[in-house]
mmCIF file of C-alpha atoms and ligand atoms in Angstrom:
data_model
loop_
_atom_site.group_PDB
_atom_site.id
_atom_site.type_symbol
_atom_site.label_atom_id
_atom_site.label_comp_id
_atom_site.label_asym_id
_atom_site.label_seq_id
_atom_site.Cartn_x
_atom_site.Cartn_y
_atom_site.Cartn_z
ATOM 1 C CA MET A 773 0.000 0.000 0.000
ATOM 2 C CA ASN A 774 2.626 2.524 0.991
ATOM 3 C CA GLU A 775 6.125 3.141 -0.240
ATOM 4 C CA GLY A 776 8.789 0.551 0.255
ATOM 5 C CA SER A 777 10.534 1.585 3.434
ATOM 6 C CA LEU A 778 13.616 0.530 5.285
ATOM 7 C CA LEU A 779 11.636 -0.717 8.255
ATOM 8 C CA PRO A 780 12.034 -4.449 8.732
ATOM 9 C CA CYS A 781 9.301 -6.733 7.336
ATOM 10 C CA PRO A 782 7.290 -8.560 8.386
ATOM 11 C CA ARG A 783 6.651 -6.459 11.462
ATOM 12 C CA LEU A 784 4.035 -6.063 14.134
ATOM 13 C CA GLU A 785 3.168 -2.457 14.808
ATOM 14 C CA ILE A 786 2.105 -2.060 18.412
ATOM 15 C CA HIS A 787 0.043 0.931 19.482
ATOM 16 C CA LEU A 788 0.925 1.227 23.175
ATOM 17 C CA ALA A 789 -1.450 4.134 23.812
ATOM 18 C CA LYS A 790 -4.396 2.081 22.548
ATOM 19 C CA LEU A 791 -3.348 -0.892 24.670
ATOM 20 C CA SER A 792 -3.024 1.362 27.671
ATOM 21 C CA HIS A 793 -6.497 2.786 27.079
ATOM 22 C CA ASN A 794 -7.918 -0.757 26.849
ATOM 23 C CA ALA A 795 -6.255 -1.801 30.095
ATOM 24 C CA ALA A 796 -7.168 1.292 32.109
ATOM 25 C CA THR A 797 -10.788 1.234 30.889
ATOM 26 C CA LEU A 798 -11.390 -2.447 31.510
ATOM 27 C CA ILE A 799 -9.496 -2.746 34.790
ATOM 28 C CA THR A 800 -11.249 0.309 36.256
ATOM 29 C CA ARG A 801 -14.627 -1.077 35.229
ATOM 30 C CA LEU A 802 -13.880 -4.432 36.860
ATOM 31 C CA ASN A 803 -12.273 -2.965 39.984
ATOM 32 C CA LYS A 804 -15.517 -1.054 40.569
ATOM 33 C CA LYS A 805 -17.270 -4.412 40.741
ATOM 34 C CA GLY A 806 -14.708 -5.756 43.192
ATOM 35 C CA ILE A 807 -12.731 -7.744 40.633
ATOM 36 C CA ALA A 808 -8.932 -7.533 40.458
ATOM 37 C CA VAL A 809 -7.179 -8.344 37.185
ATOM 38 C CA THR A 810 -4.054 -10.362 36.498
ATOM 39 C CA ALA A 811 -2.864 -9.301 33.042
ATOM 40 C CA VAL A 812 -1.865 -12.303 30.958
ATOM 41 C CA THR A 813 1.282 -11.797 28.910
ATOM 42 C CA LYS A 814 1.545 -15.138 27.112
ATOM 43 C CA ALA A 815 0.354 -13.892 23.720
ATOM 44 C CA THR A 816 3.046 -11.213 23.808
ATOM 45 C CA LEU A 817 5.912 -13.584 24.636
ATOM 46 C CA GLY A 818 6.140 -11.746 27.947
ATOM 47 C CA MET A 819 6.896 -8.428 26.270
ATOM 48 C CA PRO A 820 8.172 -6.223 29.108
ATOM 49 C CA GLU A 821 7.017 -2.903 27.602
ATOM 50 C CA ILE A 822 3.423 -4.151 27.503
ATOM 51 C CA ALA A 823 3.670 -5.816 30.927
ATOM 52 C CA ALA A 824 4.974 -2.602 32.515
ATOM 53 C CA MET A 825 2.190 -0.565 30.926
ATOM 54 C CA TRP A 826 -0.422 -3.035 32.243
ATOM 55 C CA LEU A 827 0.864 -2.679 35.787
ATOM 56 C CA GLN A 828 0.679 1.092 35.428
ATOM 57 C CA ALA A 829 -2.874 0.778 34.148
ATOM 58 C CA GLY A 830 -3.897 -0.970 37.368
ATOM 59 C CA ALA A 831 -3.326 -4.687 36.867
ATOM 60 C CA ALA A 832 -2.924 -6.441 40.212
ATOM 61 C CA GLY A 833 -0.203 -8.676 38.791
ATOM 62 C CA LEU A 834 1.082 -10.454 35.707
ATOM 63 C CA GLY A 835 0.387 -13.990 34.554
ATOM 64 C CA ASP A 836 1.963 -16.205 31.938
ATOM 65 C CA ALA A 837 1.689 -19.872 30.985
ATOM 66 C CA ARG A 838 5.449 -20.208 30.379
ATOM 67 C CA ILE A 839 8.046 -19.952 33.089
ATOM 68 C CA GLU A 840 10.529 -18.804 30.420
ATOM 69 C CA ASN A 841 8.432 -15.667 29.836
ATOM 70 C CA ILE A 842 8.130 -15.044 33.568
ATOM 71 C CA ARG A 843 11.882 -15.357 33.990
ATOM 72 C CA SER A 844 12.589 -12.927 31.158
ATOM 73 C CA MET A 845 10.127 -10.381 32.583
ATOM 74 C CA ARG A 846 11.775 -10.739 35.995
ATOM 75 C CA ASN A 847 15.119 -9.973 34.425
ATOM 76 C CA SER A 848 13.879 -7.080 32.301
ATOM 77 C CA GLU A 849 14.985 -3.554 33.053
ATOM 78 C CA HIS A 850 11.607 -2.249 31.823
ATOM 79 C CA LEU A 851 9.838 -3.883 34.722
ATOM 80 C CA ASN A 852 10.304 -3.045 38.323
ATOM 81 C CA LEU A 853 8.870 -6.125 39.949
ATOM 82 C CA GLN A 854 10.241 -5.286 43.359
ATOM 83 C CA ASP A 855 6.843 -3.692 43.962
ATOM 84 C CA GLN A 856 3.661 -5.418 45.027
ATOM 85 C CA SER A 857 2.833 -7.020 41.694
ATOM 86 C CA PRO A 858 2.957 -10.789 41.891
ATOM 87 C CA MET A 859 3.887 -12.941 38.904
ATOM 88 C CA SER A 860 1.672 -15.975 38.383
ATOM 89 C CA LEU A 861 2.332 -19.104 36.394
ATOM 90 C CA ILE A 862 -1.130 -19.793 34.975
ATOM 91 C CA ARG A 863 -0.436 -23.267 33.617
ATOM 92 C CA THR A 864 -0.035 -26.155 36.060
ATOM 93 C CA PRO A 865 3.739 -26.435 36.583
ATOM 94 C CA MET A 866 5.736 -29.237 34.976
ATOM 95 C CA LEU A 867 7.410 -31.363 37.637
ATOM 96 C CA SER A 868 10.638 -30.824 35.715
ATOM 97 C CA GLN A 869 10.338 -27.041 36.215
ATOM 98 C CA VAL A 870 9.211 -26.664 39.828
ATOM 99 C CA ALA A 871 12.562 -25.286 40.976
ATOM 100 C CA GLN A 872 12.288 -22.476 38.416
ATOM 101 C CA VAL A 873 8.643 -21.950 39.286
ATOM 102 C CA VAL A 874 9.346 -21.154 42.938
ATOM 103 C CA GLN A 875 12.343 -19.072 41.959
ATOM 104 C CA TYR A 876 10.653 -16.837 39.366
ATOM 105 C CA ALA A 877 6.898 -16.981 40.062
ATOM 106 C CA ASP A 878 5.169 -15.854 43.267
ATOM 107 C CA ILE A 879 2.009 -17.825 42.560
ATOM 108 C CA SER A 880 1.039 -20.794 40.400
ATOM 109 C CA LEU A 881 -2.271 -22.365 39.415
ATOM 110 C CA ASN A 882 -2.337 -26.026 40.438
ATOM 111 C CA THR A 883 -4.309 -29.248 40.210
ATOM 112 C CA GLU A 884 -1.900 -32.035 41.236
ATOM 113 C CA ILE A 885 -0.840 -33.047 44.740
ATOM 114 C CA SER A 886 2.490 -34.388 43.456
ATOM 115 C CA VAL A 887 3.290 -30.967 42.013
ATOM 116 C CA LEU A 888 2.237 -29.137 45.189
ATOM 117 C CA THR A 889 4.470 -31.410 47.239
ATOM 118 C CA ARG A 890 7.464 -30.688 45.021
ATOM 119 C CA LEU A 891 6.726 -26.955 45.002
ATOM 120 C CA SER A 892 6.800 -27.093 48.788
ATOM 121 C CA LYS A 893 10.155 -28.891 48.823
ATOM 122 C CA GLU A 894 11.756 -26.478 46.364
ATOM 123 C CA ALA A 895 10.325 -23.443 48.161
ATOM 124 C CA GLN A 896 11.788 -24.682 51.454
ATOM 125 C CA LYS A 897 15.186 -25.116 49.789
ATOM 126 C CA ILE A 898 15.370 -21.438 48.852
ATOM 127 C CA ASN A 899 13.495 -20.282 51.934
ATOM 128 C CA ARG A 900 10.555 -18.741 50.083
ATOM 129 C CA HIS A 901 6.814 -18.968 50.263
ATOM 130 C CA HIS A 902 4.932 -19.904 47.124
ATOM 131 C CA GLY A 903 1.258 -18.980 46.638
ATOM 132 C CA VAL A 904 -1.104 -21.488 45.089
ATOM 133 C CA ILE A 905 -4.538 -21.215 43.559
ATOM 134 C CA LEU A 906 -6.260 -24.552 43.060
ATOM 135 C CA MET A 907 -8.099 -24.868 39.766
ATOM 136 C CA VAL A 908 -11.497 -26.549 39.843
ATOM 137 C CA GLU A 909 -13.145 -28.421 36.966
ATOM 138 C CA ILE A 910 -16.552 -26.874 36.293
ATOM 139 C CA GLY A 911 -17.282 -28.222 32.855
ATOM 140 C CA ASP A 912 -14.811 -27.216 30.130
ATOM 141 C CA LEU A 913 -12.684 -30.337 30.739
ATOM 142 C CA ARG A 914 -9.260 -28.768 30.573
ATOM 143 C CA GLU A 915 -7.425 -28.289 33.876
ATOM 144 C CA GLY A 916 -9.160 -28.620 37.213
ATOM 145 C CA ILE A 917 -9.743 -30.719 40.311
ATOM 146 C CA LEU A 918 -13.174 -32.363 40.345
ATOM 147 C CA PRO A 919 -15.359 -30.510 42.882
ATOM 148 C CA GLU A 920 -15.859 -33.623 45.020
ATOM 149 C CA GLN A 921 -12.080 -33.976 45.410
ATOM 150 C CA LEU A 922 -11.367 -30.327 46.152
ATOM 151 C CA GLU A 923 -11.648 -30.526 49.923
ATOM 152 C CA SER A 924 -9.110 -33.308 50.206
ATOM 153 C CA VAL A 925 -6.577 -31.548 47.950
ATOM 154 C CA VAL A 926 -7.003 -28.335 49.947
ATOM 155 C CA ARG A 927 -6.485 -30.258 53.191
ATOM 156 C CA HIS A 928 -3.240 -31.551 51.728
ATOM 157 C CA ALA A 929 -2.093 -28.138 50.495
ATOM 158 C CA LEU A 930 -2.739 -26.523 53.878
ATOM 159 C CA CYS A 931 -0.264 -28.925 55.507
ATOM 160 C CA LEU A 932 2.587 -28.274 53.085
ATOM 161 C CA PRO A 933 5.415 -26.095 54.454
ATOM 162 C CA ASN A 934 6.154 -22.891 52.501
ATOM 163 C CA ILE A 935 2.973 -23.251 50.445
ATOM 164 C CA ARG A 936 0.458 -20.452 50.880
ATOM 165 C CA PHE A 937 -3.048 -21.451 49.829
ATOM 166 C CA LEU A 938 -4.649 -18.362 48.273
ATOM 167 C CA GLY A 939 -7.874 -19.622 46.843
ATOM 168 C CA ILE A 940 -9.578 -21.370 43.942
ATOM 169 C CA GLY A 941 -10.019 -20.714 40.262
ATOM 170 C CA ALA A 942 -11.583 -22.007 37.090
ATOM 171 C CA ASN A 943 -11.000 -21.798 33.385
ATOM 172 C CA LEU A 944 -13.814 -22.033 30.866
ATOM 173 C CA ALA A 945 -14.279 -21.627 27.109
ATOM 174 C CA CYS A 946 -10.809 -22.883 26.267
ATOM 175 C CA ARG A 947 -11.023 -26.553 25.407
ATOM 176 C CA SER A 948 -14.729 -27.160 24.920
ATOM 177 C CA GLY A 949 -16.142 -23.655 24.580
ATOM 178 C CA VAL A 950 -18.266 -23.940 27.751
ATOM 179 C CA ALA A 951 -19.444 -20.387 28.465
ATOM 180 C CA PRO A 952 -19.267 -18.871 31.942
ATOM 181 C CA ASP A 953 -22.788 -18.316 33.263
ATOM 182 C CA GLN A 954 -24.546 -17.679 36.550
ATOM 183 C CA ARG A 955 -24.863 -21.408 37.230
ATOM 184 C CA ASN A 956 -21.192 -22.432 36.888
ATOM 185 C CA MET A 957 -19.993 -19.208 38.508
ATOM 186 C CA ASP A 958 -22.359 -19.790 41.451
ATOM 187 C CA GLN A 959 -20.899 -23.273 41.740
ATOM 188 C CA LEU A 960 -17.424 -21.801 42.103
ATOM 189 C CA SER A 961 -18.618 -19.392 44.815
ATOM 190 C CA GLU A 962 -20.365 -22.235 46.610
ATOM 191 C CA LEU A 963 -17.110 -24.200 46.667
ATOM 192 C CA ALA A 964 -15.325 -21.187 48.182
ATOM 193 C CA ASN A 965 -18.015 -20.995 50.868
ATOM 194 C CA LEU A 966 -17.742 -24.709 51.524
ATOM 195 C CA LEU A 967 -13.956 -24.497 52.003
ATOM 196 C CA ASP A 968 -14.320 -21.526 54.344
ATOM 197 C CA ARG A 969 -16.901 -23.402 56.400
ATOM 198 C CA THR A 970 -14.666 -26.467 56.597
ATOM 199 C CA PHE A 971 -11.274 -24.896 57.233
ATOM 200 C CA GLY A 972 -12.021 -21.426 58.603
ATOM 201 C CA THR A 973 -11.778 -18.382 56.364
ATOM 202 C CA ILE A 974 -9.040 -19.473 53.959
ATOM 203 C CA VAL A 975 -10.248 -18.522 50.471
ATOM 204 C CA LYS A 976 -8.952 -15.069 49.611
ATOM 205 C CA VAL A 977 -9.000 -15.344 45.823
ATOM 206 C CA VAL A 978 -11.742 -16.676 43.589
ATOM 207 C CA SER A 979 -10.289 -16.416 40.103
ATOM 208 C CA ALA A 980 -13.226 -17.032 37.811
ATOM 209 C CA GLY A 981 -11.506 -17.252 34.454
ATOM 210 C CA ASN A 982 -10.264 -15.466 31.345
ATOM 211 C CA SER A 983 -11.569 -12.942 28.814
ATOM 212 C CA ALA A 984 -14.531 -15.243 28.126
ATOM 213 C CA ASN A 985 -15.834 -14.329 31.618
ATOM 214 C CA LEU A 986 -16.158 -10.632 30.801
ATOM 215 C CA ASN A 987 -19.742 -10.564 29.585
ATOM 216 C CA TRP A 988 -20.848 -12.383 32.693
ATOM 217 C CA ALA A 989 -18.667 -10.344 35.063
ATOM 218 C CA LEU A 990 -19.754 -6.993 33.635
ATOM 219 C CA SER A 991 -23.461 -7.812 33.515
ATOM 220 C CA SER A 992 -24.132 -10.096 36.476
ATOM 221 C CA MET A 993 -25.848 -8.564 39.487
ATOM 222 C CA ASP A 994 -24.529 -11.349 41.695
ATOM 223 C CA LEU A 995 -20.809 -11.988 41.449
ATOM 224 C CA GLY A 996 -20.876 -14.153 44.563
ATOM 225 C CA ARG A 997 -17.336 -14.743 45.796
ATOM 226 C CA VAL A 998 -15.697 -13.985 42.427
ATOM 227 C CA ASN A 999 -13.036 -11.308 42.903
ATOM 228 C CA HIS A 1000 -10.409 -12.021 40.265
ATOM 229 C CA LEU A 1001 -9.991 -12.523 36.505
ATOM 230 C CA ARG A 1002 -6.993 -13.377 34.322
ATOM 231 C CA LEU A 1003 -7.200 -11.342 31.121
ATOM 232 C CA GLY A 1004 -5.162 -11.443 27.937
ATOM 233 C CA GLU A 1005 -7.193 -11.266 24.757
ATOM 234 C CA ALA A 1006 -9.610 -8.554 25.880
ATOM 235 C CA LEU A 1007 -6.745 -6.246 26.882
ATOM 236 C CA LEU A 1008 -4.826 -6.889 23.658
ATOM 237 C CA LEU A 1009 -7.556 -7.078 21.036
ATOM 238 C CA GLY A 1010 -10.424 -5.267 22.740
ATOM 239 C CA CYS A 1011 -12.877 -8.098 22.199
ATOM 240 C CA GLU A 1012 -14.404 -10.891 24.211
ATOM 241 C CA PRO A 1013 -13.754 -14.387 22.856
ATOM 242 C CA LEU A 1014 -17.215 -15.990 23.073
ATOM 243 C CA GLN A 1015 -18.756 -14.062 20.174
ATOM 244 C CA ARG A 1016 -15.592 -12.125 19.298
ATOM 245 C CA LYS A 1017 -17.527 -8.914 19.883
ATOM 246 C CA ARG A 1018 -15.849 -5.654 20.742
ATOM 247 C CA VAL A 1019 -15.953 -4.731 24.427
ATOM 248 C CA GLU A 1020 -17.564 -1.307 24.831
ATOM 249 C CA ASP A 1021 -15.081 1.574 24.405
ATOM 250 C CA LEU A 1022 -12.052 -0.628 23.718
ATOM 251 C CA HIS A 1023 -9.725 -0.476 20.695
ATOM 252 C CA THR A 1024 -9.629 -3.558 18.484
ATOM 253 C CA ASP A 1025 -6.801 -2.277 16.304
ATOM 254 C CA ALA A 1026 -3.868 -1.899 18.673
ATOM 255 C CA PHE A 1027 -1.855 -4.339 16.540
ATOM 256 C CA THR A 1028 -1.112 -4.284 12.816
ATOM 257 C CA LEU A 1029 0.880 -6.877 10.900
ATOM 258 C CA VAL A 1030 2.821 -5.425 7.971
ATOM 259 C CA ALA A 1031 4.158 -7.631 5.168
ATOM 260 C CA GLU A 1032 6.108 -6.848 2.022
ATOM 261 C CA VAL A 1033 5.110 -7.596 -1.567
ATOM 262 C CA ILE A 1034 7.641 -9.772 -3.448
ATOM 263 C CA GLU A 1035 5.691 -10.616 -6.612
ATOM 264 C CA VAL A 1036 2.685 -9.122 -8.422
ATOM 265 C CA GLY A 1037 1.077 -10.259 -11.637
ATOM 266 C CA ILE A 1038 -2.037 -11.171 -13.529
ATOM 267 C CA LYS A 1039 -2.528 -14.921 -13.289
ATOM 268 C CA PRO A 1040 -5.352 -17.371 -13.925
ATOM 269 C CA ALA A 1041 -7.492 -17.914 -10.823
ATOM 270 C CA LYS A 1042 -7.475 -21.678 -11.345
ATOM 271 C CA PRO A 1043 -4.373 -23.895 -11.180
ATOM 272 C CA TRP A 1044 -3.737 -26.337 -14.006
ATOM 273 C CA GLY A 1045 -2.260 -29.815 -14.195
ATOM 274 C CA CYS A 1046 -3.125 -32.874 -12.182
ATOM 275 C CA ILE A 1047 -4.128 -31.717 -8.667
ATOM 276 C CA ALA A 1048 -2.675 -33.669 -5.719
ATOM 277 C CA GLN A 1049 -1.925 -32.468 -2.155
ATOM 278 C CA ALA A 1050 -0.379 -29.057 -1.512
ATOM 279 C CA ALA A 1051 2.435 -28.378 0.974
ATOM 280 C CA PHE A 1052 0.026 -28.317 3.918
ATOM 281 C CA GLY A 1053 -2.356 -31.013 2.779
ATOM 282 C CA GLU A 1054 -5.412 -29.142 1.634
ATOM 283 C CA THR A 1055 -6.185 -28.427 -1.980
ATOM 284 C CA LYS A 1056 -8.952 -25.899 -1.542
ATOM 285 C CA SER A 1057 -10.458 -24.750 -4.791
ATOM 286 C CA ASN A 1058 -11.438 -21.108 -4.871
ATOM 287 C CA LYS A 1059 -14.493 -19.685 -6.562
ATOM 288 C CA LEU A 1060 -12.558 -17.146 -8.589
ATOM 289 C CA LYS A 1061 -12.709 -17.356 -12.390
ATOM 290 C CA GLY A 1062 -10.682 -16.020 -15.294
ATOM 291 C CA ASN A 1063 -7.654 -13.884 -14.576
ATOM 292 C CA ILE A 1064 -6.966 -12.128 -11.294
ATOM 293 C CA THR A 1065 -4.343 -9.767 -9.987
ATOM 294 C CA GLN A 1066 -2.346 -11.920 -7.596
ATOM 295 C CA ALA A 1067 0.467 -10.881 -5.295
ATOM 296 C CA ILE A 1068 2.803 -12.721 -2.978
ATOM 297 C CA LEU A 1069 3.721 -11.319 0.413
ATOM 298 C CA ALA A 1070 6.882 -12.441 2.189
ATOM 299 C CA ILE A 1071 5.087 -13.842 5.206
ATOM 300 C CA GLY A 1072 3.779 -17.325 5.877
ATOM 301 C CA ARG A 1073 2.753 -19.910 8.402
ATOM 302 C CA GLN A 1074 6.052 -19.539 10.228
ATOM 303 C CA ASP A 1075 5.121 -15.930 10.922
ATOM 304 C CA THR A 1076 1.393 -15.911 11.557
ATOM 305 C CA ASP A 1077 -1.924 -17.752 11.253
ATOM 306 C CA HIS A 1078 -3.189 -16.546 7.861
ATOM 307 C CA GLU A 1079 -6.725 -17.613 8.745
ATOM 308 C CA GLY A 1080 -6.694 -15.047 11.544
ATOM 309 C CA LEU A 1081 -5.758 -12.059 9.401
ATOM 310 C CA LEU A 1082 -8.217 -9.333 8.510
ATOM 311 C CA ALA A 1083 -7.255 -7.792 5.160
ATOM 312 C CA PRO A 1084 -7.972 -4.277 3.883
ATOM 313 C CA GLU A 1085 -10.956 -3.901 1.564
ATOM 314 C CA GLY A 1086 -10.240 -5.264 -1.919
ATOM 315 C CA ILE A 1087 -7.598 -7.714 -0.729
ATOM 316 C CA GLY A 1088 -8.449 -11.394 -0.494
ATOM 317 C CA ILE A 1089 -6.310 -13.972 1.277
ATOM 318 C CA LEU A 1090 -6.042 -16.950 -1.099
ATOM 319 C CA SER A 1091 -3.585 -19.262 0.626
ATOM 320 C CA ALA A 1092 -0.424 -19.523 2.682
ATOM 321 C CA SER A 1093 2.587 -21.809 2.736
ATOM 322 C CA SER A 1094 5.526 -21.683 5.174
ATOM 323 C CA ASP A 1095 6.920 -18.473 3.743
ATOM 324 C CA HIS A 1096 4.432 -17.089 1.214
ATOM 325 C CA LEU A 1097 1.029 -15.477 1.539
ATOM 326 C CA VAL A 1098 -0.884 -15.351 -1.725
ATOM 327 C CA ILE A 1099 -3.448 -12.564 -2.035
ATOM 328 C CA SER A 1100 -5.795 -11.215 -4.679
ATOM 329 C CA ILE A 1101 -6.124 -7.511 -5.309
ATOM 330 C CA SER A 1102 -9.228 -5.870 -6.714
ATOM 331 C CA LYS A 1103 -11.101 -2.590 -6.442
ATOM 332 C CA PRO A 1104 -11.454 -0.539 -4.320
ATOM 333 C CA HIS A 1105 -7.852 -1.347 -3.414
ATOM 334 C CA PRO A 1106 -5.333 0.578 -5.541
ATOM 335 C CA PRO A 1107 -2.746 -1.399 -7.550
ATOM 336 C CA ILE A 1108 0.260 -2.561 -5.546
ATOM 337 C CA HIS A 1109 3.880 -3.014 -6.518
ATOM 338 C CA VAL A 1110 6.870 -5.066 -5.453
ATOM 339 C CA GLY A 1111 8.518 -3.515 -2.406
ATOM 340 C CA GLU A 1112 5.319 -1.987 -1.070
ATOM 341 C CA THR A 1113 3.622 -3.264 2.058
ATOM 342 C CA VAL A 1114 0.160 -4.502 3.015
ATOM 343 C CA SER A 1115 -1.193 -4.166 6.586
ATOM 344 C CA PHE A 1116 -3.527 -6.586 8.345
ATOM 345 C CA GLN A 1117 -5.398 -6.715 11.606
ATOM 346 C CA LEU A 1118 -5.042 -9.916 13.607
ATOM 347 C CA ASN A 1119 -7.164 -12.210 15.704
ATOM 348 C CA TYR A 1120 -5.777 -13.907 18.821
ATOM 349 C CA SER A 1121 -4.365 -16.897 16.948
ATOM 350 C CA ALA A 1122 -2.582 -14.742 14.356
ATOM 351 C CA LEU A 1123 -1.299 -12.375 17.057
ATOM 352 C CA LEU A 1124 0.032 -15.226 19.188
ATOM 353 C CA ARG A 1125 1.921 -16.748 16.280
ATOM 354 C CA SER A 1126 3.320 -13.415 15.061
ATOM 355 C CA MET A 1127 4.435 -12.396 18.533
ATOM 356 C CA THR A 1128 6.244 -15.674 19.042
ATOM 357 C CA SER A 1129 7.847 -15.914 15.588
ATOM 358 C CA PRO A 1130 11.540 -15.000 15.489
ATOM 359 C CA PHE A 1131 10.997 -13.707 11.935
ATOM 360 C CA VAL A 1132 8.548 -10.957 12.856
ATOM 361 C CA SER A 1133 10.022 -7.756 14.243
ATOM 362 C CA ARG A 1134 8.166 -5.359 16.495
ATOM 363 C CA ALA A 1135 7.738 -1.619 16.250
ATOM 364 C CA PHE A 1136 6.075 0.695 18.755
HETATM 365 C C1 PLP B 442 -4.500 -17.959 28.488
HETATM 366 C C2 PLP B 442 -5.116 -18.057 29.796
HETATM 367 C C3 PLP B 442 -5.821 -16.960 30.326
HETATM 368 C C4 PLP B 442 -6.056 -15.698 29.544
HETATM 369 O O1 PLP B 442 -6.961 -15.947 28.504
HETATM 370 P P1 PLP B 442 -7.526 -14.788 27.559
HETATM 371 O O2 PLP B 442 -8.605 -15.451 26.793
HETATM 372 O O3 PLP B 442 -6.380 -14.351 26.709
HETATM 373 O O4 PLP B 442 -8.023 -13.715 28.430
HETATM 374 C C5 PLP B 442 -6.331 -17.088 31.603
HETATM 375 N N1 PLP B 442 -6.175 -18.219 32.326
HETATM 376 C C6 PLP B 442 -5.506 -19.284 31.844
HETATM 377 C C7 PLP B 442 -5.356 -20.490 32.715
HETATM 378 C C8 PLP B 442 -4.962 -19.250 30.568
HETATM 379 O O5 PLP B 442 -4.308 -20.314 30.101
#
């Protein structure tokens, strides 16, 4: 679209002011309802500039699914984590990583007694306390202790030296798409009440879920014991993941993926020859006929998820291989030339892959 420039391509352009607006708006709205927010950095590869901005915008802490990201944020000069902002590992720790987990994370989400026991041992070794939130299965069938087993796991956790039981949590809409609603959220609150009745007041945190919980959290008149959410997508992309609708007043265009044109020409829309499998299996036929203006961008599956890209008007995404993205160009888009760039918006899947690709550079 624009002139060939000397900026590296492909690149992700990150609009920090828009991200900051999203975070401040959403966190303030939730804080008013008594909900604290852990900002989830995993889709940004633990990018310290974004993490620091989230803490400034009011996040109560940072969360990531990878201990490697947590370690790099700990070591970053952009982040002053000496303050009160805890770092949480939001995936159940691998036994092989528990020593790193107690060293770099303040809190982890857990479901396994064997892991809790090892966390306790490693925490004792370095004379630290490690906070744990126990995840409960309430229907999505990813991580979680079955409700009927929760009491016994909590009893175990309470006896472990250097383990600080903080509360319970749940995660919905990830594996099976089960939506958070008043019924499953009430169940989580009930479990918190049950634990408090059994053990004395021990449940400080009830961490209800991820961005998919937003609609419920912002509209429900009865949040019960829920006082915490872990948010990534909504802060980054300004939308909630159940219907992929924009959250009121948030920006959905804080990220842009820019790729460079390496070939343009008029070509037949249909391939010819005997059609077998393509590089990635599928041989999708398109509905285009006759000749089209086709271009190749120097970006591919190693750099992003092409199915999650939103193209400018007049540009169609035809297919992608490891290193090439084939597009069609028609009106109202102006003609494009080799060396020029095309910009896309991204969904969560495309953003995650672009952020974690070593081939995609970042520009603020
Ligand atoms: C990724 C993740 C989140 C954040 O999810 P978003 O949809 O990006 O808000 C929260 N909790 C857990 C356990 C996760 O794995």
